[in-house]
């Protein structure tokens, strides 16, 4: 057996994996493998190669969450700020009024959940053959969607660069993953077996084989976050009749990245805040008070541009989807109120 060499994280790294991985823990976990052969060394590659990682660890399959629980548990508790036991709760439909019926501030509302299929390795560890089986299973399941969600699936393989660019411009494709995903192995063989399903009205979409097997998305150019959420729940209910999702009692839905486990849900709005843009401290206070987070509208780790903010839930674990929507609704209403009063 090869001697174990404790990995060296970049001196500037503040990744949670660096904070919690002690030499003793490494010695305990490094020799282990999940039944698909996933190892701790593979799980921490992205954190080692990207000093600006916030957590720096990915799961290669559902079993990673138990085999490597002595490193993942503390990271999950720290990231999600949950204490004690975690209970996964089902969702209910919500009937909240649109936040901004006059469209003065909110440009669009979006809710997504991540799901992985039970019995398959997650994207950083999946084989090409299994990735293609995932694509086939999802393609079959979407044919059974109810009439209002029907649409078509478009695989990216074989598209020439100009076609791909056109789809990207129209948000009908996702690009190859970022350097964090790349180092984790998620971009292998891109764009094979990747694609997007979109309903005819483009309000319901499924990304296939991106960071998770499925990213199920409901969105529209309105402030009706409740309607957007209910559409997502309906699509998800139908898909669950045909697809079995990786789930465990302790952590809810299991995802590639431990930041997404639980509800695996991110619900948010794109909102124009011309005045609060100049009062960053006040905006930050409001966002924190309601447990929300700000991103740029270009996606994760992008900057805010032209006063348009992406405001979404921070909490995904230890909370149910319905509560996430209610919190977002209350928080964004307060932010709009503050903007109006300035
Ligand atoms: N691995 C990256 C980091 O540690 C991304 C974390 C969250 N984002 C995500 N897309 N999973 O910073």
CSV table of C-alpha atoms and ligand atoms in Angstrom, one decimal:
chain,number,residue,atom,x,y,z
A,1,UNK,CA,0.0,0.0,0.0
A,2,UNK,CA,1.2,3.5,-0.8
A,3,UNK,CA,2.1,5.7,2.2
A,4,UNK,CA,-0.5,8.4,2.8
A,5,UNK,CA,0.6,11.9,2.2
A,6,UNK,CA,-1.4,14.6,3.9
A,7,UNK,CA,-2.6,17.0,1.2
A,8,UNK,CA,-1.4,20.6,1.4
A,9,UNK,CA,-4.0,23.2,0.8
A,10,UNK,CA,-2.9,26.7,-0.5
A,11,UNK,CA,-1.8,28.9,2.4
A,12,UNK,CA,-4.4,31.5,1.5
A,13,UNK,CA,-7.2,28.9,1.3
A,14,UNK,CA,-10.1,29.4,3.7
A,15,UNK,CA,-12.1,26.5,2.4
A,16,UNK,CA,-14.0,24.6,5.0
A,17,UNK,CA,-12.4,21.3,3.9
A,18,UNK,CA,-9.0,22.8,4.9
A,19,UNK,CA,-10.3,23.8,8.3
A,20,UNK,CA,-11.7,20.5,9.1
A,21,UNK,CA,-9.4,17.9,7.5
A,22,UNK,CA,-6.9,17.0,10.2
A,23,UNK,CA,-4.0,14.6,9.6
A,24,UNK,CA,-5.7,12.0,11.9
A,25,UNK,CA,-9.0,12.3,9.9
A,26,UNK,CA,-7.1,12.0,6.7
A,27,UNK,CA,-5.4,8.9,7.8
A,28,UNK,CA,-8.8,7.4,8.8
A,29,UNK,CA,-10.6,8.3,5.6
A,30,UNK,CA,-8.0,8.2,2.8
A,31,UNK,CA,-7.9,4.4,2.5
A,32,UNK,CA,-11.7,4.1,2.2
A,33,UNK,CA,-13.7,3.7,-1.0
A,34,UNK,CA,-17.4,3.9,-1.6
A,35,UNK,CA,-18.9,0.9,-3.5
A,36,UNK,CA,-18.4,2.8,-6.8
A,37,UNK,CA,-14.7,3.4,-5.9
A,38,UNK,CA,-14.9,7.1,-4.9
A,39,UNK,CA,-12.2,8.3,-2.6
A,40,UNK,CA,-11.5,11.3,-0.3
A,41,UNK,CA,-8.5,12.3,-2.5
A,42,UNK,CA,-11.0,12.6,-5.5
A,43,UNK,CA,-13.5,14.5,-3.3
A,44,UNK,CA,-11.0,17.3,-2.3
A,45,UNK,CA,-9.3,17.8,-5.7
A,46,UNK,CA,-11.3,21.0,-6.4
A,47,UNK,CA,-10.5,22.5,-3.1
A,48,UNK,CA,-6.8,21.7,-3.5
A,49,UNK,CA,-6.6,23.3,-7.0
A,50,UNK,CA,-8.8,26.3,-6.2
A,51,UNK,CA,-7.6,28.3,-3.2
A,52,UNK,CA,-10.6,30.5,-3.3
A,53,UNK,CA,-13.0,27.6,-2.7
A,54,UNK,CA,-15.5,28.2,0.0
A,55,UNK,CA,-16.0,24.6,0.9
A,56,UNK,CA,-13.7,22.7,-1.5
A,57,UNK,CA,-15.2,19.2,-1.4
A,58,UNK,CA,-17.7,17.2,-3.7
A,59,UNK,CA,-19.5,13.9,-3.3
A,60,UNK,CA,-19.0,11.3,-5.9
A,61,UNK,CA,-22.1,9.3,-5.1
A,62,UNK,CA,-24.8,9.0,-2.4
A,63,UNK,CA,-22.6,6.7,-0.3
A,64,UNK,CA,-20.0,9.4,0.0
A,65,UNK,CA,-22.2,11.1,2.6
A,66,UNK,CA,-21.9,8.1,4.9
A,67,UNK,CA,-18.4,6.8,4.1
A,68,UNK,CA,-16.9,10.2,4.5
A,69,UNK,CA,-19.3,11.5,7.1
A,70,UNK,CA,-16.6,12.4,9.6
A,71,UNK,CA,-15.3,15.1,7.3
A,72,UNK,CA,-18.7,16.0,5.6
A,73,UNK,CA,-20.8,16.3,8.7
A,74,UNK,CA,-18.8,19.1,10.3
A,75,UNK,CA,-18.5,20.9,7.0
A,76,UNK,CA,-22.3,20.6,6.4
A,77,UNK,CA,-23.1,21.8,9.9
A,78,UNK,CA,-20.7,24.8,9.5
A,79,UNK,CA,-21.9,25.7,6.0
A,80,UNK,CA,-25.6,25.4,6.7
A,81,UNK,CA,-25.3,26.7,10.2
A,82,UNK,CA,-27.6,23.9,11.5
A,83,UNK,CA,-27.3,22.6,15.0
A,84,UNK,CA,-28.6,19.2,16.3
A,85,UNK,CA,-30.6,16.9,14.2
A,86,UNK,CA,-31.9,17.8,10.8
A,87,UNK,CA,-35.4,16.8,9.7
A,88,UNK,CA,-36.4,16.8,6.1
A,89,UNK,CA,-40.0,18.1,5.6
A,90,UNK,CA,-42.4,17.9,2.6
A,91,UNK,CA,-43.6,21.0,0.8
A,92,UNK,CA,-47.1,22.5,0.4
A,93,UNK,CA,-48.4,24.8,-2.3
A,94,UNK,CA,-48.2,28.5,-1.5
A,95,UNK,CA,-50.6,31.2,-2.4
A,96,UNK,CA,-48.7,34.4,-1.9
A,97,UNK,CA,-49.5,37.5,-3.8
A,98,UNK,CA,-47.1,38.7,-6.5
A,99,UNK,CA,-44.5,40.9,-4.9
A,100,UNK,CA,-44.4,43.6,-7.5
A,101,UNK,CA,-47.5,43.5,-9.7
A,102,UNK,CA,-46.5,46.8,-11.4
A,103,UNK,CA,-43.1,45.4,-12.4
A,104,UNK,CA,-41.3,48.4,-11.0
A,105,UNK,CA,-38.5,46.4,-9.4
A,106,UNK,CA,-38.7,42.7,-10.1
A,107,UNK,CA,-37.6,41.5,-13.5
A,108,UNK,CA,-38.0,37.7,-13.0
A,109,UNK,CA,-38.6,35.0,-10.5
A,110,UNK,CA,-36.9,31.6,-10.5
A,111,UNK,CA,-36.9,28.4,-8.4
A,112,UNK,CA,-34.6,25.5,-9.0
A,113,UNK,CA,-33.9,22.2,-7.3
A,114,UNK,CA,-31.1,19.8,-7.9
A,115,UNK,CA,-31.7,16.0,-8.0
A,116,UNK,CA,-29.6,13.0,-8.7
A,117,UNK,CA,-30.8,9.5,-9.7
A,118,UNK,CA,-30.5,6.8,-7.1
A,119,UNK,CA,-28.0,4.1,-8.0
A,120,UNK,CA,-25.8,6.2,-10.2
A,121,UNK,CA,-22.5,8.0,-9.4
A,122,UNK,CA,-22.8,11.7,-9.2
A,123,UNK,CA,-21.4,13.8,-12.1
A,124,UNK,CA,-17.8,14.2,-10.8
A,125,UNK,CA,-17.5,10.4,-10.7
A,126,UNK,CA,-20.0,9.0,-13.3
A,127,UNK,CA,-18.8,6.9,-16.3
A,128,UNK,CA,-19.7,8.0,-19.8
A,129,UNK,CA,-22.0,5.0,-20.2
A,130,UNK,CA,-23.9,5.8,-17.0
A,131,UNK,CA,-24.1,9.5,-17.9
A,132,UNK,CA,-25.8,8.5,-21.1
A,133,UNK,CA,-28.2,6.2,-19.2
A,134,UNK,CA,-29.2,9.1,-17.0
A,135,UNK,CA,-29.9,11.1,-20.1
A,136,UNK,CA,-32.1,8.3,-21.5
A,137,UNK,CA,-34.0,7.9,-18.2
A,138,UNK,CA,-34.7,11.6,-18.0
A,139,UNK,CA,-35.7,11.8,-21.7
A,140,UNK,CA,-38.3,9.0,-21.1
A,141,UNK,CA,-39.6,10.6,-17.9
A,142,UNK,CA,-40.2,14.0,-19.5
A,143,UNK,CA,-42.5,12.5,-22.1
A,144,UNK,CA,-44.9,11.7,-19.3
A,145,UNK,CA,-45.1,15.3,-18.0
A,146,UNK,CA,-48.6,16.9,-17.9
A,147,UNK,CA,-49.8,18.8,-21.0
A,148,UNK,CA,-49.0,22.3,-19.6
A,149,UNK,CA,-45.3,21.3,-19.0
A,150,UNK,CA,-44.7,19.5,-22.3
A,151,UNK,CA,-41.9,20.6,-24.5
A,152,UNK,CA,-38.7,19.2,-26.0
A,153,UNK,CA,-35.3,18.0,-25.1
A,154,UNK,CA,-32.2,19.3,-26.9
A,155,UNK,CA,-28.9,17.4,-26.4
A,156,UNK,CA,-25.7,19.5,-26.9
A,157,UNK,CA,-23.6,16.7,-28.5
A,158,UNK,CA,-22.9,17.4,-32.2
A,159,UNK,CA,-23.9,21.1,-32.1
A,160,UNK,CA,-21.4,23.3,-33.9
A,161,UNK,CA,-20.0,26.2,-31.8
A,162,UNK,CA,-22.3,28.8,-33.3
A,163,UNK,CA,-25.4,26.7,-32.6
A,164,UNK,CA,-24.2,26.2,-29.0
A,165,UNK,CA,-23.5,29.9,-28.6
A,166,UNK,CA,-27.0,30.8,-30.0
A,167,UNK,CA,-28.6,28.4,-27.4
A,168,UNK,CA,-26.4,29.9,-24.6
A,169,UNK,CA,-27.5,33.4,-25.6
A,170,UNK,CA,-31.1,32.4,-25.4
A,171,UNK,CA,-30.5,30.6,-22.1
A,172,UNK,CA,-31.4,27.3,-23.7
A,173,UNK,CA,-28.1,25.7,-22.9
A,174,UNK,CA,-25.6,25.7,-20.0
A,175,UNK,CA,-21.9,26.2,-20.6
A,176,UNK,CA,-19.1,23.8,-19.6
A,177,UNK,CA,-18.7,24.1,-15.8
A,178,UNK,CA,-16.4,26.5,-14.0
A,179,UNK,CA,-12.8,25.7,-12.7
A,180,UNK,CA,-14.3,24.4,-9.5
A,181,UNK,CA,-16.4,21.9,-11.3
A,182,UNK,CA,-13.6,21.2,-13.8
A,183,UNK,CA,-11.2,20.2,-11.0
A,184,UNK,CA,-13.8,18.0,-9.5
A,185,UNK,CA,-14.2,16.0,-12.8
A,186,UNK,CA,-17.7,17.3,-13.6
A,187,UNK,CA,-16.7,18.6,-17.1
A,188,UNK,CA,-15.3,15.3,-18.4
A,189,UNK,CA,-16.6,14.5,-21.9
A,190,UNK,CA,-18.6,17.8,-22.1
A,191,UNK,CA,-20.9,18.1,-24.0
A,192,UNK,CA,-21.7,14.4,-24.3
A,193,UNK,CA,-25.0,13.4,-22.7
A,194,UNK,CA,-25.7,17.0,-21.6
A,195,UNK,CA,-28.8,18.9,-22.7
A,196,UNK,CA,-31.8,20.9,-21.7
A,197,UNK,CA,-35.5,20.1,-21.7
A,198,UNK,CA,-37.7,23.2,-22.1
A,199,UNK,CA,-41.4,23.4,-21.9
A,200,UNK,CA,-43.1,25.2,-24.9
A,201,UNK,CA,-43.5,28.4,-22.9
A,202,UNK,CA,-39.9,28.1,-21.6
A,203,UNK,CA,-41.1,28.4,-18.0
A,204,UNK,CA,-40.1,24.9,-17.0
A,205,UNK,CA,-36.7,23.5,-17.8
A,206,UNK,CA,-34.5,20.6,-16.8
A,207,UNK,CA,-30.7,20.8,-17.2
A,208,UNK,CA,-29.4,17.3,-17.7
A,209,UNK,CA,-25.9,16.2,-16.4
A,210,UNK,CA,-24.6,19.6,-15.3
A,211,UNK,CA,-23.3,19.7,-11.7
A,212,UNK,CA,-26.1,17.3,-10.7
A,213,UNK,CA,-28.0,14.8,-12.9
A,214,UNK,CA,-31.0,17.1,-13.0
A,215,UNK,CA,-31.4,20.7,-12.2
A,216,UNK,CA,-35.1,21.3,-12.4
A,217,UNK,CA,-36.1,25.0,-13.0
A,218,UNK,CA,-39.2,27.0,-13.0
A,219,UNK,CA,-39.0,30.6,-14.0
A,220,UNK,CA,-40.9,33.5,-15.5
A,221,UNK,CA,-40.6,37.3,-16.1
A,222,UNK,CA,-42.9,38.2,-13.2
A,223,UNK,CA,-42.9,38.6,-9.4
A,224,UNK,CA,-45.2,35.7,-8.9
A,225,UNK,CA,-42.8,33.6,-6.9
A,226,UNK,CA,-45.6,31.5,-5.5
A,227,UNK,CA,-46.8,30.5,-9.0
A,228,UNK,CA,-43.3,29.7,-10.1
A,229,UNK,CA,-42.8,27.5,-7.0
A,230,UNK,CA,-46.1,25.7,-7.5
A,231,UNK,CA,-45.2,24.9,-11.1
A,232,UNK,CA,-41.9,23.5,-10.0
A,233,UNK,CA,-43.6,21.3,-7.4
A,234,UNK,CA,-46.1,20.0,-10.0
A,235,UNK,CA,-43.3,19.1,-12.4
A,236,UNK,CA,-41.3,17.5,-9.7
A,237,UNK,CA,-44.3,15.4,-8.5
A,238,UNK,CA,-44.7,14.0,-12.0
A,239,UNK,CA,-41.1,13.3,-12.5
A,240,UNK,CA,-41.0,11.5,-9.1
A,241,UNK,CA,-43.5,9.0,-10.5
A,242,UNK,CA,-40.8,7.8,-13.0
A,243,UNK,CA,-37.5,8.7,-11.5
A,244,UNK,CA,-36.1,7.6,-8.2
A,245,UNK,CA,-34.0,10.3,-6.5
A,246,UNK,CA,-31.0,9.9,-4.2
A,247,UNK,CA,-32.3,10.8,-0.8
A,248,UNK,CA,-31.4,10.1,2.8
A,249,UNK,CA,-33.4,10.7,5.9
A,250,UNK,CA,-30.7,12.8,7.6
A,251,UNK,CA,-29.7,15.1,4.7
A,252,UNK,CA,-32.8,15.1,2.4
A,253,UNK,CA,-31.9,15.2,-1.3
A,254,UNK,CA,-28.3,14.4,-2.0
A,255,UNK,CA,-26.3,16.5,-4.4
A,256,UNK,CA,-22.7,16.7,-5.8
A,257,UNK,CA,-21.9,19.7,-3.7
A,258,UNK,CA,-22.7,19.6,0.0
A,259,UNK,CA,-23.8,23.2,-0.2
A,260,UNK,CA,-27.0,22.1,-2.0
A,261,UNK,CA,-28.2,19.2,0.1
A,262,UNK,CA,-31.5,19.1,1.9
A,263,UNK,CA,-34.2,20.8,-0.2
A,264,UNK,CA,-31.5,21.4,-2.9
A,265,UNK,CA,-33.5,24.4,-3.7
A,266,UNK,CA,-32.6,28.0,-4.6
A,267,UNK,CA,-35.4,30.4,-5.0
A,268,UNK,CA,-34.8,34.0,-6.1
A,269,UNK,CA,-35.7,37.1,-8.0
A,270,UNK,CA,-33.8,39.4,-10.3
A,271,UNK,CA,-34.5,42.8,-8.9
A,272,UNK,CA,-33.5,46.4,-9.8
A,273,UNK,CA,-32.6,48.5,-6.8
A,274,UNK,CA,-31.3,51.8,-8.0
A,275,UNK,CA,-31.3,53.5,-4.6
A,276,UNK,CA,-30.2,50.6,-2.4
A,277,UNK,CA,-27.4,50.0,-4.8
A,278,UNK,CA,-25.9,53.1,-3.3
A,279,UNK,CA,-26.6,52.0,0.3
A,280,UNK,CA,-24.8,48.7,0.3
A,281,UNK,CA,-24.6,48.5,4.1
A,282,UNK,CA,-28.4,48.9,4.5
A,283,UNK,CA,-29.0,46.3,1.7
A,284,UNK,CA,-26.6,43.9,3.4
A,285,UNK,CA,-28.3,44.3,6.7
A,286,UNK,CA,-31.7,43.6,5.2
A,287,UNK,CA,-30.4,40.6,3.2
A,288,UNK,CA,-28.9,39.1,6.3
A,289,UNK,CA,-31.9,39.7,8.5
A,290,UNK,CA,-34.1,37.6,6.2
A,291,UNK,CA,-31.4,34.9,5.6
A,292,UNK,CA,-31.0,35.8,2.0
A,293,UNK,CA,-27.9,36.1,-0.3
A,294,UNK,CA,-26.9,38.3,-3.2
A,295,UNK,CA,-25.4,37.2,-6.4
A,296,UNK,CA,-24.7,38.9,-9.7
A,297,UNK,CA,-27.3,38.2,-12.4
A,298,UNK,CA,-24.7,36.4,-14.5
A,299,UNK,CA,-24.8,33.4,-12.1
A,300,UNK,CA,-22.7,32.2,-9.2
A,301,UNK,CA,-19.6,34.2,-8.3
A,302,UNK,CA,-20.5,37.0,-10.8
A,303,UNK,CA,-20.7,40.7,-9.9
A,304,UNK,CA,-23.8,42.8,-9.7
A,305,UNK,CA,-24.2,44.8,-12.9
A,306,UNK,CA,-26.3,47.9,-13.5
A,307,UNK,CA,-28.1,47.8,-10.2
A,308,UNK,CA,-29.7,44.4,-10.9
A,309,UNK,CA,-29.3,42.0,-8.0
A,310,UNK,CA,-30.0,38.3,-7.8
A,311,UNK,CA,-31.5,37.8,-4.3
A,312,UNK,CA,-32.2,34.2,-3.2
A,313,UNK,CA,-32.4,32.0,-0.1
A,314,UNK,CA,-29.3,31.1,1.8
A,315,UNK,CA,-30.8,28.2,3.7
A,316,UNK,CA,-31.5,24.9,2.0
A,317,UNK,CA,-31.1,22.4,4.8
A,318,UNK,CA,-33.2,22.0,7.9
A,319,UNK,CA,-36.0,24.1,6.3
A,320,UNK,CA,-38.8,23.0,4.0
A,321,UNK,CA,-39.3,24.4,0.5
A,322,UNK,CA,-42.5,26.2,1.4
A,323,UNK,CA,-40.8,28.1,4.2
A,324,UNK,CA,-38.0,29.1,1.8
A,325,UNK,CA,-40.6,30.7,-0.4
A,326,UNK,CA,-42.3,32.4,2.4
A,327,UNK,CA,-39.0,33.8,3.8
A,328,UNK,CA,-38.0,35.0,0.4
A,329,UNK,CA,-41.4,36.7,-0.1
A,330,UNK,CA,-41.2,38.5,3.3
A,331,UNK,CA,-37.6,39.5,2.8
A,332,UNK,CA,-38.0,40.8,-0.8
A,333,UNK,CA,-41.1,42.7,0.3
A,334,UNK,CA,-39.1,44.4,3.0
A,335,UNK,CA,-36.3,45.2,0.6
A,336,UNK,CA,-38.8,46.8,-1.9
A,337,UNK,CA,-40.3,48.8,1.0
A,338,UNK,CA,-36.8,50.1,1.9
A,339,UNK,CA,-36.1,51.0,-1.7
A,340,UNK,CA,-39.4,52.9,-2.0
A,341,UNK,CA,-38.6,54.8,1.2
A,342,UNK,CA,-35.2,56.0,0.1
B,1,LIG,N1,-16.8,24.2,-4.9
B,1,LIG,C1,-17.0,25.6,-4.9
B,1,LIG,C2,-16.5,26.2,-3.6
B,1,LIG,O1,-16.1,25.5,-2.7
B,1,LIG,C3,-18.5,25.9,-5.1
B,1,LIG,C4,-19.4,25.8,-4.0
B,1,LIG,C5,-20.8,26.1,-4.2
B,1,LIG,N2,-21.3,26.2,-5.5
B,1,LIG,C6,-21.7,25.2,-6.3
B,1,LIG,N3,-22.0,25.4,-7.5
B,1,LIG,N4,-21.8,24.0,-5.9
B,1,LIG,O2,-16.4,27.4,-3.5
